[in-house]
Coordinates of C-alpha atoms in Angstrom, one line a residue:
Chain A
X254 CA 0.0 0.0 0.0
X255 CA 1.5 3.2 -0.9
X256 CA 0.9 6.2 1.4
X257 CA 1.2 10.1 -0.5
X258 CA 1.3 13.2 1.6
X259 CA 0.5 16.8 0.7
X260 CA 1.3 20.2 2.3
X261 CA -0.4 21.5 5.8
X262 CA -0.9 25.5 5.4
X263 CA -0.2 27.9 7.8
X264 CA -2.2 30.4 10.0
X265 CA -0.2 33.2 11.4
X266 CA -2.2 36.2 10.6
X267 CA -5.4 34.6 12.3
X268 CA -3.3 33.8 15.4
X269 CA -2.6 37.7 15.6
X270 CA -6.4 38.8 15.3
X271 CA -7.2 35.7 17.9
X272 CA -4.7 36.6 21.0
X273 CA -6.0 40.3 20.1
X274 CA -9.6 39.7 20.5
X275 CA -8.8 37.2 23.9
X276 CA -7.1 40.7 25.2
X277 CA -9.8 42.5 24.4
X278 CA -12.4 40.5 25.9
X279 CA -10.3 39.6 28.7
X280 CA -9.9 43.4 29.5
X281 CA -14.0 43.3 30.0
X282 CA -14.0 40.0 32.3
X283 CA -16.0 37.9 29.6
X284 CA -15.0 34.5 28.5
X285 CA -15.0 33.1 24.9
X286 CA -15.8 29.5 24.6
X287 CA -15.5 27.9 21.3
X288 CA -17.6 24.8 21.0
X289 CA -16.9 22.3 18.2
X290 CA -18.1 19.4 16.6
X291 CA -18.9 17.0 13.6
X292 CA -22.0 18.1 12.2
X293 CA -25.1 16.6 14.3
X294 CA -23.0 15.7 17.7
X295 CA -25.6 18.0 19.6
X296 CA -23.6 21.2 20.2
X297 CA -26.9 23.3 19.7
X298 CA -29.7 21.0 21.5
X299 CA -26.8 20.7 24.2
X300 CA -27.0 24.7 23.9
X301 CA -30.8 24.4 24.7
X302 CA -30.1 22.1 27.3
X303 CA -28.0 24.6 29.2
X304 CA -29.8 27.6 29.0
X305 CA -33.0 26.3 30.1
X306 CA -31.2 26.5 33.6
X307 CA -28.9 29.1 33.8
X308 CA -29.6 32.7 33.5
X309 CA -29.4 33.4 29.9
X310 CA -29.6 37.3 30.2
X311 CA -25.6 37.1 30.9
X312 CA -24.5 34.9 28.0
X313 CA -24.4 35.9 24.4
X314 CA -23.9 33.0 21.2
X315 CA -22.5 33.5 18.3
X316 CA -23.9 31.1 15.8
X317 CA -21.6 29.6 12.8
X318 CA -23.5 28.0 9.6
X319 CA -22.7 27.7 6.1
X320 CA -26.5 28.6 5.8
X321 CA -29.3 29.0 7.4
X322 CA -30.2 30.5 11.1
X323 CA -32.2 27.8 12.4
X324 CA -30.2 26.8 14.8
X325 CA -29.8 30.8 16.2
X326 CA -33.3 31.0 16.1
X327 CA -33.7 27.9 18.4
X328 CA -31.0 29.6 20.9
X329 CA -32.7 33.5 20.5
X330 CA -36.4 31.5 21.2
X331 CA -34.5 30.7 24.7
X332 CA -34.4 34.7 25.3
X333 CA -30.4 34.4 24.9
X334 CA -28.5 37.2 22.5
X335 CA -27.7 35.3 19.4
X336 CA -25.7 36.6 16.2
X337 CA -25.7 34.3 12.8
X338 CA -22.9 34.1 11.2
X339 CA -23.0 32.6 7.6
X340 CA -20.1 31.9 6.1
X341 CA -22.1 31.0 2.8
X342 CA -20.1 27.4 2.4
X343 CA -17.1 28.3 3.5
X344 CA -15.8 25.4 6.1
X345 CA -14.5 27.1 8.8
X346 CA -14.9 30.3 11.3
X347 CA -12.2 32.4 11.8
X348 CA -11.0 35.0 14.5
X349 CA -11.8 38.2 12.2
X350 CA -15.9 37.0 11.8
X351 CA -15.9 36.6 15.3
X352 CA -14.1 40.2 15.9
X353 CA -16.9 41.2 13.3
X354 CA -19.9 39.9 15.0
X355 CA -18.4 41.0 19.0
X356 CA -18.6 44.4 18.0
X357 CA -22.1 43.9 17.0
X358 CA -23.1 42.9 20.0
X359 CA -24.1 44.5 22.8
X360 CA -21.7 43.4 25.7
X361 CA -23.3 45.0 28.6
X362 CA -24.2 42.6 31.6
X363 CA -22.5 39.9 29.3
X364 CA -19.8 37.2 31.1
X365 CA -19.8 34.9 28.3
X366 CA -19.4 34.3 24.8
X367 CA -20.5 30.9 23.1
X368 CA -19.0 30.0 19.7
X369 CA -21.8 27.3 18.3
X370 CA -18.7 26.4 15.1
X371 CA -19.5 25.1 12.3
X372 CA -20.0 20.7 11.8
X373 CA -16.9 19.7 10.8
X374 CA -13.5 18.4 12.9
X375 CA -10.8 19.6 10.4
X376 CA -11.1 22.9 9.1
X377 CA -12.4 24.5 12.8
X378 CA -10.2 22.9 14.6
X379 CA -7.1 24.9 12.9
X380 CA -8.3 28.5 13.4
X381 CA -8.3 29.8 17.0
X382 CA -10.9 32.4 17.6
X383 CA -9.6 34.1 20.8
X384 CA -11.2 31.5 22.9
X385 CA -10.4 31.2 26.6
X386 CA -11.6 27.4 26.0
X387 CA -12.7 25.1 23.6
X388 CA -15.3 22.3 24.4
X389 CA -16.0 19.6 21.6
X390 CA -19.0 17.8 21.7
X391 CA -18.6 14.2 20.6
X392 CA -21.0 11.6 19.8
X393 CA -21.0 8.0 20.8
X394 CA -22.5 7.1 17.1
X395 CA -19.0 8.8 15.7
X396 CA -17.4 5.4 16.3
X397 CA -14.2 5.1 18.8
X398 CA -11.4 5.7 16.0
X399 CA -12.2 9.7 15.6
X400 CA -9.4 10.7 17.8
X401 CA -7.2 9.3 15.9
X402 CA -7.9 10.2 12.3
X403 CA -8.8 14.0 13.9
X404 CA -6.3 14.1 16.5
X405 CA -5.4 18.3 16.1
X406 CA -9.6 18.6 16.8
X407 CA -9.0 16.0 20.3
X408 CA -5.4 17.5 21.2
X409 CA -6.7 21.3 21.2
X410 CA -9.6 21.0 23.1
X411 CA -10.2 21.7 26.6
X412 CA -13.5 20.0 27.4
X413 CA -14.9 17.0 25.9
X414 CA -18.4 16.0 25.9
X415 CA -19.7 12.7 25.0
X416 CA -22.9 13.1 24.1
X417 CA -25.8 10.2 23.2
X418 CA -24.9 8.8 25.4
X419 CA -28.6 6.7 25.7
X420 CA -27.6 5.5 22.6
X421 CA -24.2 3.7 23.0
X422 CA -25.7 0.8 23.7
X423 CA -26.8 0.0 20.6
X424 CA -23.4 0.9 18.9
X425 CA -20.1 -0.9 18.9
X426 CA -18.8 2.6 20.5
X427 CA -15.8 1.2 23.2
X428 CA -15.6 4.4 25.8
X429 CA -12.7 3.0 27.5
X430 CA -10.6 2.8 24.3
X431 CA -12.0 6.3 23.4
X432 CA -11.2 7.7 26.4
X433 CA -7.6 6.0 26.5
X434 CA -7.2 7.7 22.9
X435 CA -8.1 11.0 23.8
X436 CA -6.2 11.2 27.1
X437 CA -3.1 9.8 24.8
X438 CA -3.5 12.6 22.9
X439 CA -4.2 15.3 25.6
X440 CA -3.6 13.7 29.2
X441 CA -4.8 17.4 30.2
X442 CA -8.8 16.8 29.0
X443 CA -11.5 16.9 30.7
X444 CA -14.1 13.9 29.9
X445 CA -17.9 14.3 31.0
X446 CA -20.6 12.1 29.2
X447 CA -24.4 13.4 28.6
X448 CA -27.3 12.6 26.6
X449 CA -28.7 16.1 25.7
X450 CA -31.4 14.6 23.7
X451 CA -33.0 12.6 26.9
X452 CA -31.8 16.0 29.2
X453 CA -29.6 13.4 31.3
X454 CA -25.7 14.5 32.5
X455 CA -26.7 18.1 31.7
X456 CA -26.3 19.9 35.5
X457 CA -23.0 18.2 35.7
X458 CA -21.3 20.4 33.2
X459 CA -23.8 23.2 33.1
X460 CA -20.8 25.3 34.8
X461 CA -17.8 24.0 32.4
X462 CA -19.8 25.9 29.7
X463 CA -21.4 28.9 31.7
X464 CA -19.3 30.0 34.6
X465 CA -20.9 30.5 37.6
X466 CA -20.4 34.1 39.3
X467 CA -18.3 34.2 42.2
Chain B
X1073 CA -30.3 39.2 15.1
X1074 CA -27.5 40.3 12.6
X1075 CA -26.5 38.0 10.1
X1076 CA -22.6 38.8 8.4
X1077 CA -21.8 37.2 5.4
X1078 CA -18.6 36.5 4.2
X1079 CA -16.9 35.5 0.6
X1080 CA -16.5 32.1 -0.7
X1081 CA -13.6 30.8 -3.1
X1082 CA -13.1 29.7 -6.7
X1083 CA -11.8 26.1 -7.6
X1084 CA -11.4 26.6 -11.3
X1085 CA -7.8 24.8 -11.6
X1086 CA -9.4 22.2 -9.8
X1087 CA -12.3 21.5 -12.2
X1088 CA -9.6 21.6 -14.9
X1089 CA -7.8 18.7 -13.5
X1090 CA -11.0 16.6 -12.5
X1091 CA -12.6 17.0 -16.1
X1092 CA -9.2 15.3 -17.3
X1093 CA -9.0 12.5 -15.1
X1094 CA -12.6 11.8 -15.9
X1095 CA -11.5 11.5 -19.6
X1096 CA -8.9 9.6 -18.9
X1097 CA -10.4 6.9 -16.9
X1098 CA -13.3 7.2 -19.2
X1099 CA -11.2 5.8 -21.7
X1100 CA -10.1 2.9 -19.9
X1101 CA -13.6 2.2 -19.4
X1102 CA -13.1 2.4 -15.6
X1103 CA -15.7 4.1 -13.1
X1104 CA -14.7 6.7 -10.6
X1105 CA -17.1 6.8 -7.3
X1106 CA -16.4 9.6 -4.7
X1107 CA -18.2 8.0 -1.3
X1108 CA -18.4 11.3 0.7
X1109 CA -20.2 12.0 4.2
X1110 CA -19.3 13.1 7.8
X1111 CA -17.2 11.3 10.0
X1112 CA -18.9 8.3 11.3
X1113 CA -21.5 8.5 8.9
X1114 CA -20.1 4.0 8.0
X1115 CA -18.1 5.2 4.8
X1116 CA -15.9 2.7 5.9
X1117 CA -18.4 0.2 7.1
X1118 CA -20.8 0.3 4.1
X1119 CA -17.3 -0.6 1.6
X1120 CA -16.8 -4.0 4.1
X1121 CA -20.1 -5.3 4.0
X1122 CA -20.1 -4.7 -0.1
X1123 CA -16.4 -6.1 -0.9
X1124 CA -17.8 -9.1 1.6
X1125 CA -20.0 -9.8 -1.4
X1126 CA -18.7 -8.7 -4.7
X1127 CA -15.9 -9.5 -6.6
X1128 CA -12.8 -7.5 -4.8
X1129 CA -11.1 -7.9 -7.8
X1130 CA -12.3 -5.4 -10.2
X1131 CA -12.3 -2.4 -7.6
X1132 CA -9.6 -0.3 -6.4
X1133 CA -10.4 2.0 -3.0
X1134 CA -8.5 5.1 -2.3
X1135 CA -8.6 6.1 1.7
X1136 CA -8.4 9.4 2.2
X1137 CA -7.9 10.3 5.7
X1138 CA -6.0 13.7 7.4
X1139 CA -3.7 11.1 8.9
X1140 CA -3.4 7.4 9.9
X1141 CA -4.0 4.4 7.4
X1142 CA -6.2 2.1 9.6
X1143 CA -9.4 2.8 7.6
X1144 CA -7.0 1.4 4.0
X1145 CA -6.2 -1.3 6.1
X1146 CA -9.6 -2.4 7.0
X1147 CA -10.1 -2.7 3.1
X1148 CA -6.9 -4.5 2.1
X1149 CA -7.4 -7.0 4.4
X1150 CA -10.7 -7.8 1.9
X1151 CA -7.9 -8.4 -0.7
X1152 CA -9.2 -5.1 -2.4
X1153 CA -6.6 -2.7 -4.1
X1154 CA -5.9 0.0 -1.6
X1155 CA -3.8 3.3 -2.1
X1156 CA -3.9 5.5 1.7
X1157 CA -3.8 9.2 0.7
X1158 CA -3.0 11.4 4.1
X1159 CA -3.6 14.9 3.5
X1160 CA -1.4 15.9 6.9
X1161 CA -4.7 18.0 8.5
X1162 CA -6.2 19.0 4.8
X1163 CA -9.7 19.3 5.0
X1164 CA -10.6 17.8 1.6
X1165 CA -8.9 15.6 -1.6
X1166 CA -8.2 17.1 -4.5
X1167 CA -8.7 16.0 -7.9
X1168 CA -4.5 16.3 -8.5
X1169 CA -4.2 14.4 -5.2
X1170 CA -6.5 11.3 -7.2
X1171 CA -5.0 11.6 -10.3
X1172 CA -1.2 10.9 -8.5
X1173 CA -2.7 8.1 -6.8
X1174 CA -4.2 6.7 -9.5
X1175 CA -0.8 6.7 -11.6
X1176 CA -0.1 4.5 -9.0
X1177 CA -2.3 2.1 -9.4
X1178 CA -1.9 -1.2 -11.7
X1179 CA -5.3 -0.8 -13.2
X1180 CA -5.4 -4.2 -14.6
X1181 CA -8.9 -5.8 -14.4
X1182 CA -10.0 -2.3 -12.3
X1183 CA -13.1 -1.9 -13.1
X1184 CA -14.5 0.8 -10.5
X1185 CA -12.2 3.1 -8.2
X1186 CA -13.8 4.1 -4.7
X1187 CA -12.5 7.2 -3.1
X1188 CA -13.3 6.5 0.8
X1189 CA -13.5 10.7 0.9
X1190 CA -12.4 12.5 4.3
X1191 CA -15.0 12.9 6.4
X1192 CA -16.6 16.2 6.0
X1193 CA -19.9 17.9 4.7
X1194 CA -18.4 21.0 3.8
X1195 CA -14.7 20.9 1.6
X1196 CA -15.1 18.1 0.1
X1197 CA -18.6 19.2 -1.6
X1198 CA -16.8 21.7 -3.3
X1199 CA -14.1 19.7 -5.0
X1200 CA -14.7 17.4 -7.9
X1201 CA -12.6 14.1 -8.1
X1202 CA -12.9 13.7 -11.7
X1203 CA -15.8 11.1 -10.4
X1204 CA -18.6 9.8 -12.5
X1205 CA -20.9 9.7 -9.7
X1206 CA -21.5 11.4 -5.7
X1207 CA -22.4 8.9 -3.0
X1208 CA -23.2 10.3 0.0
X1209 CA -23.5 8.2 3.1
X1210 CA -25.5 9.8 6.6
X1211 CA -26.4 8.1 9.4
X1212 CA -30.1 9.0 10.9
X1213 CA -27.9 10.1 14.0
X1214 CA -26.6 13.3 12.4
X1215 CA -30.4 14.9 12.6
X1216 CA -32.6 15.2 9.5
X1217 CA -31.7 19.2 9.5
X1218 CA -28.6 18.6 7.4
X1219 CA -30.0 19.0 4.1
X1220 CA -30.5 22.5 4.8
X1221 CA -27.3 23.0 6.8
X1222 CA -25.3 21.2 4.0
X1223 CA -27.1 22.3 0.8
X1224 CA -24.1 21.7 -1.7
X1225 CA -23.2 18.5 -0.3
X1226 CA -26.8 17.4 -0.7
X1227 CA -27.3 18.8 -4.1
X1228 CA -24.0 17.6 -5.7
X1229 CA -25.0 13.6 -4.6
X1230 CA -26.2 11.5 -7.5
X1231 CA -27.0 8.7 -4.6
X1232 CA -27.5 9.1 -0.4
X1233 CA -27.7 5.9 1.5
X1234 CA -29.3 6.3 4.7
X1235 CA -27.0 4.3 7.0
X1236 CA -27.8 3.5 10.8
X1237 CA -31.7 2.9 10.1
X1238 CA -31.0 0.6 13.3
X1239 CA -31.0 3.4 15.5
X1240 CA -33.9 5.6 14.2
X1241 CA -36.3 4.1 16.3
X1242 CA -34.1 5.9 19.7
X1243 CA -34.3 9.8 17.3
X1244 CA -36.4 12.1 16.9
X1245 CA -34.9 11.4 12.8
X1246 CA -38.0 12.8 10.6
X1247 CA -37.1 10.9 7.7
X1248 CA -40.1 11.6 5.3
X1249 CA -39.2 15.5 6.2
X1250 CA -35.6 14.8 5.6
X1251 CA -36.1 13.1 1.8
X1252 CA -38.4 16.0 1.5
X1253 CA -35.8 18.3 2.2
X1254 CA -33.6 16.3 -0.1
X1255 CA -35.2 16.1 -2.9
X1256 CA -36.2 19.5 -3.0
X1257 CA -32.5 20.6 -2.9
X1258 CA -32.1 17.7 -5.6
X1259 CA -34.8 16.2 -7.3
X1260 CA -33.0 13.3 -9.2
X1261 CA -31.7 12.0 -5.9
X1262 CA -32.1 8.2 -5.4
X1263 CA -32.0 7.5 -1.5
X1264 CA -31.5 4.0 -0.3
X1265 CA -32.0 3.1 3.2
X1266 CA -29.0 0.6 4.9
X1267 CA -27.6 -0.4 8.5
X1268 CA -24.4 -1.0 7.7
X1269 CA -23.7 -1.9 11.2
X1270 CA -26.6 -4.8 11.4
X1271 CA -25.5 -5.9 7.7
X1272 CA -28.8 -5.0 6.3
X1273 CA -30.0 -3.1 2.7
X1274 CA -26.7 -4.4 1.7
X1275 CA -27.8 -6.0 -0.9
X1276 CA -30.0 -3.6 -2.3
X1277 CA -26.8 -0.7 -2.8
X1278 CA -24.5 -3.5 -3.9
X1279 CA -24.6 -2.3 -7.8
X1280 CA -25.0 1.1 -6.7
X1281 CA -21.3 1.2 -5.7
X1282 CA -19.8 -1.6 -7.9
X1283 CA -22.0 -1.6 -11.2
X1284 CA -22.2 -5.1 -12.2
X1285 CA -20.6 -6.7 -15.6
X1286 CA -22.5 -6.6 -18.4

């Protein structure tokens, strides 16, 4: 079997904008959380989940989507300020749009920022966007081998959320193996498991995405 | 709630290089099939249970993966033809990516080639393979509001296999809304429905991937 590679680009001038838009938010005590994801782990119903119990007036989302603002219109129906971002097919946010759509929003009362990124664990996984963390959501039907055909997406995030997880036993999903994969990859991340769909795991991480105040 | 917009890219040279390969496998009377779909969708799965019952023989797979070769390994082992192309944290194949792997193939008694695309709704919509036909597999578990979400990668599939039908019965998966949201994205789409997993509607898809000899 032959094996061909090709080139890996690079992503300087989106670093810069990143680490100057973590400054600036920093400066004004609100945190940036950049939540990833194949397309259809549960990032937004997760999203839902969460802000049917904490108090939404002090969170803003910034929605990322090819197309479309369904999913912003589910999170705005929860009384939350939501932004669309469309990237209209592009694959990927990066840390200018989200400079862009900051300064649209009205910050006052906010403490955090949630990135829902666009479905895909390649393309997002390379740009930072001035996030203080970033929390994948994972699905058990993704099948135990992900880390290690995504790995960047695994060893960059902070957070990791198995979600469906009402469904894993129908699956040949092997959590132990998974987990051992992911911690081999980042010994540093945090694992919690949920089912967002059934509304089960969801209190136990409820402050890993929204901070509680002090 | 704002919506921003921002510009999408050209893939003219692209196109150039995928019309060409087209011709040229055209000409050796070989059949190129592009098997796209998120990651976990059962690419992978779906080529095992059909090279379990054709004639390995005649196909060739190429695995195209950001890194590791375990998915190319899974199909040599079924005696098939396999050439791993690792894009090193590329988001999507392109067409001169197939057309040096193909050079590498002996193409004796090839009758179809099977790109095992990188799993991904977004890129790899957007870049033709020089293939003669789209196959998209997507597993009930991603939520039947992809279609919208995903429109090129919906409209650019000449075939979508709905894998994981085991599971449906634990979703809130809307399939008649989904095939309605497919077809009207793409009205000639044919949509066959398969567990991959269970080994069922196997048979069905068989000469949907590997046409059968005259």
């Amino acid at each position: 079997m032959k094996i061909i590679e090709v080139n890996k680009r690079v992503l300087e001038k989106n670093d810069i904008i990143a680490s100057r838009l973590n400054q600036y938010l920093h400066d004004k005590g609100i945190v940036l959380v950049n939540l990833l994801g194949t397309p259809g782990s549960g990032k937004t119903t997760l999203l839902e989940r969460i802000f049917e119990r904490v108090d939404f007036r002090k969170a803003a989302v910034i929605e990322g989507d090819l197309y479309t603002d369904s999913d912003a219109k589910r999170i705005e129906k929860l009384g939350v300020k939501t932004i669309q971002l469309n990237t209209c097919g592009a694959c990927h946010l990066e840390a200018s749009m989200i400079e862009e759509a900051i300064y649209e929003l009205d910050l006052n009362g906010i403490k955090v920022i949630i990135i829902d990124n666009i479905g895909n664990l390649v393309c997002t996984a390379e740009f930072k966007l001035g996030e203080d963390k970033r929390i994948m959501v994972f699905s058990v039907t993704e099948g135990n081998d992900k880390p290690l055909k995504y790995p960047l997406m695994f060893q960059t995030t902070d957070i990791l959320i198995i979600n469906k997880m009402d469904l894993i036993r129908h699956t040949n999903f092997n959590i132990e193996r998974f987990k051992k994969d992911v911690w081999a990859l980042n010994p540093q991340c945090y694992i919690y498991e949920c089912s967002a769909y059934c509304n089960e795991g969801i209190n136990e991480i409820l402050g890993v995405i929204v901070p509680s105040d002090k």
